[in-house]
CSV table of C-alpha atoms in Angstrom, one decimal:
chain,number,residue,atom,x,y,z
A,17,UNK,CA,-89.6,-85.8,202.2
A,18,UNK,CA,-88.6,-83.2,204.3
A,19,UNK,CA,-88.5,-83.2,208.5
A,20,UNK,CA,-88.2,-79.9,210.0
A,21,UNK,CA,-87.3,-80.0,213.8
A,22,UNK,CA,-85.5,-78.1,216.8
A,23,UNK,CA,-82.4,-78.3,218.9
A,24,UNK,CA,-84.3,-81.0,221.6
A,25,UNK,CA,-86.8,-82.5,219.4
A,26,UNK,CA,-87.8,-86.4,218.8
A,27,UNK,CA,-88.9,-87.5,215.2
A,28,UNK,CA,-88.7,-91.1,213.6
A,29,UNK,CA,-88.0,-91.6,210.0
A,30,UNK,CA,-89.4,-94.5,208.1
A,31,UNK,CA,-88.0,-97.0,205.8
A,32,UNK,CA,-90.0,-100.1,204.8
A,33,UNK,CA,-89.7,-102.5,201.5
A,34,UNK,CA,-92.0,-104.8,199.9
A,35,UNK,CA,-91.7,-108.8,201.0
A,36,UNK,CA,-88.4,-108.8,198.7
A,37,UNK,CA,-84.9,-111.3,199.1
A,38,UNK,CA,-83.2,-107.9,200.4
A,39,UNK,CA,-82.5,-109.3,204.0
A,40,UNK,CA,-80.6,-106.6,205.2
A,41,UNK,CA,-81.6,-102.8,205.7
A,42,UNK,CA,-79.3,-99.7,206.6
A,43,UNK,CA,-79.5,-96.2,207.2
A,44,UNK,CA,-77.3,-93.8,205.7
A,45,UNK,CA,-76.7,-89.8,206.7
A,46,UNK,CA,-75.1,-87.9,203.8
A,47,UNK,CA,-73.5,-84.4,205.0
A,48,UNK,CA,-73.5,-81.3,202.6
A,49,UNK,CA,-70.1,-80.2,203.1
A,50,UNK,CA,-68.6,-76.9,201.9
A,51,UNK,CA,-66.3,-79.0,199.6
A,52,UNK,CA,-67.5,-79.6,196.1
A,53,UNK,CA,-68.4,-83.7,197.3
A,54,UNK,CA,-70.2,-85.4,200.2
A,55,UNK,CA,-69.3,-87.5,202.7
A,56,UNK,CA,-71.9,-90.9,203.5
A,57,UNK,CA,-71.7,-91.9,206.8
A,58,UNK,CA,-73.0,-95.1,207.9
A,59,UNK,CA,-75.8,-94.9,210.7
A,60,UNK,CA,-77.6,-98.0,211.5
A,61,UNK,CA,-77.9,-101.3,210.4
A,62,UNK,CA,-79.7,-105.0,210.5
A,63,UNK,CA,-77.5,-107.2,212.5
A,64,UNK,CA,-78.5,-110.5,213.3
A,65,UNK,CA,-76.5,-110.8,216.4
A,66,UNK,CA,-78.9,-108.2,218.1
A,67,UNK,CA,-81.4,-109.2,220.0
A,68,UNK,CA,-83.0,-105.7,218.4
A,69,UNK,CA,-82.3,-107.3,215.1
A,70,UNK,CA,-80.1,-103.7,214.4
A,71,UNK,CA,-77.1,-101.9,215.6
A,72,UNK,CA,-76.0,-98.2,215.3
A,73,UNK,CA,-72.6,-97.0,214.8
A,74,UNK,CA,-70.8,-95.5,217.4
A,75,UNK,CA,-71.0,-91.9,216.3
A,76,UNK,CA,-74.5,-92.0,217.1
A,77,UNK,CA,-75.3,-94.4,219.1
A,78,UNK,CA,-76.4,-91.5,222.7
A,79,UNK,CA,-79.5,-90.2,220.4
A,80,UNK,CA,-80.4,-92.3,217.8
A,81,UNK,CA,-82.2,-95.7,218.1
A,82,UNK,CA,-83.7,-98.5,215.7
A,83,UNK,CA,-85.4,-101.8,215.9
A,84,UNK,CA,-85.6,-104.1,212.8
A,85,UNK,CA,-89.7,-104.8,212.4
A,86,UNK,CA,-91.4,-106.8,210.0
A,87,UNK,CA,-90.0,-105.6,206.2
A,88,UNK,CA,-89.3,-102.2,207.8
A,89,UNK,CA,-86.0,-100.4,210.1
A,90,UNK,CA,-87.4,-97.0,211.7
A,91,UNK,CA,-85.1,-94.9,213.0
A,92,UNK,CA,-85.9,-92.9,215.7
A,93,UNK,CA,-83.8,-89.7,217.0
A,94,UNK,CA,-83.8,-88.1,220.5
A,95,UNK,CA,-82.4,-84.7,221.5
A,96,UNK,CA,-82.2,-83.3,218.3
A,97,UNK,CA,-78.8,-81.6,217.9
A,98,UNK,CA,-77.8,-79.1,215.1
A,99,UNK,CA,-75.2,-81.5,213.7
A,100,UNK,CA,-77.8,-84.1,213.0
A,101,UNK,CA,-78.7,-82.0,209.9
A,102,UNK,CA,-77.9,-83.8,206.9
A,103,UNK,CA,-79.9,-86.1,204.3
A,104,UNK,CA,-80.8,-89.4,205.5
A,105,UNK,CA,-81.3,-92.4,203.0
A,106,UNK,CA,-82.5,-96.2,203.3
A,107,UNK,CA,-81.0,-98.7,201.5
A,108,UNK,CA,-82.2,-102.4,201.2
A,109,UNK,CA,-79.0,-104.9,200.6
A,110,UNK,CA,-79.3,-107.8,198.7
A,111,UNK,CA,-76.1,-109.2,198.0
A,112,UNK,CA,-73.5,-107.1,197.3
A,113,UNK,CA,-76.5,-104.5,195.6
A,114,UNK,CA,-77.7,-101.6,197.9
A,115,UNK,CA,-80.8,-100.4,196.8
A,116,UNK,CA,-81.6,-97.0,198.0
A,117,UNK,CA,-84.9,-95.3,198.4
A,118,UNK,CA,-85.0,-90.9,197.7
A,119,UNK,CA,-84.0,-89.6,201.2
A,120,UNK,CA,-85.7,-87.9,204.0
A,121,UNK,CA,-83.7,-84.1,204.5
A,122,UNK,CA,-83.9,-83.6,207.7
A,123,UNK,CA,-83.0,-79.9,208.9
């Protein structure tokens, strides 16, 4: 799907699986880039160590946020900023095996 928003704006995007043995979920952002390939960038995660039951990497850490909930990790963005444009995909981890769902484009 596609989320349209302005400089400013709030939106959540949703991820949820089915009651599967993929324990951990992360967010990905993919950046179109005027190079020929893409760069992944990892976003947020499920971290056990958090009393959130997720963390989000430093890069965007001031406007996003994310709390692990029952089979599902939304992730929530504040202040929408021009360079939050990008392409952002769930993955479910079990194992070593990501599992990604289609992507949310988010411009």
């Amino acid at each position: 799907p596609d989320v349209i928003i302005m400089e400013g704006d709030k939106t959540t995007l949703r991820c949820s699986q089915s009651k599967t043995k993929h324990v951990y979920m992360s967010w990905y952002k993919q950046e179109k880039r005027r190079e020929a390939h893409s760069q992944f960038q990892l976003v947020a995660f499920t971290s056990e160590g958090s009393p959130e039951g997720s963390a989000i990497e430093q890069p965007f850490q001031e406007r996003f946020r994310t709390r692990m909930e029952s089979y599902a990790l939304p992730l929530s963005l504040e202040n929408a900023q021009l360079e939050d444009t990008g392409t952002y995909y769930c993955a479910s981890q079990e194992g070593a095996e990501l599992h990604f769902g289609k992507g949310t484009q988010l411009t």
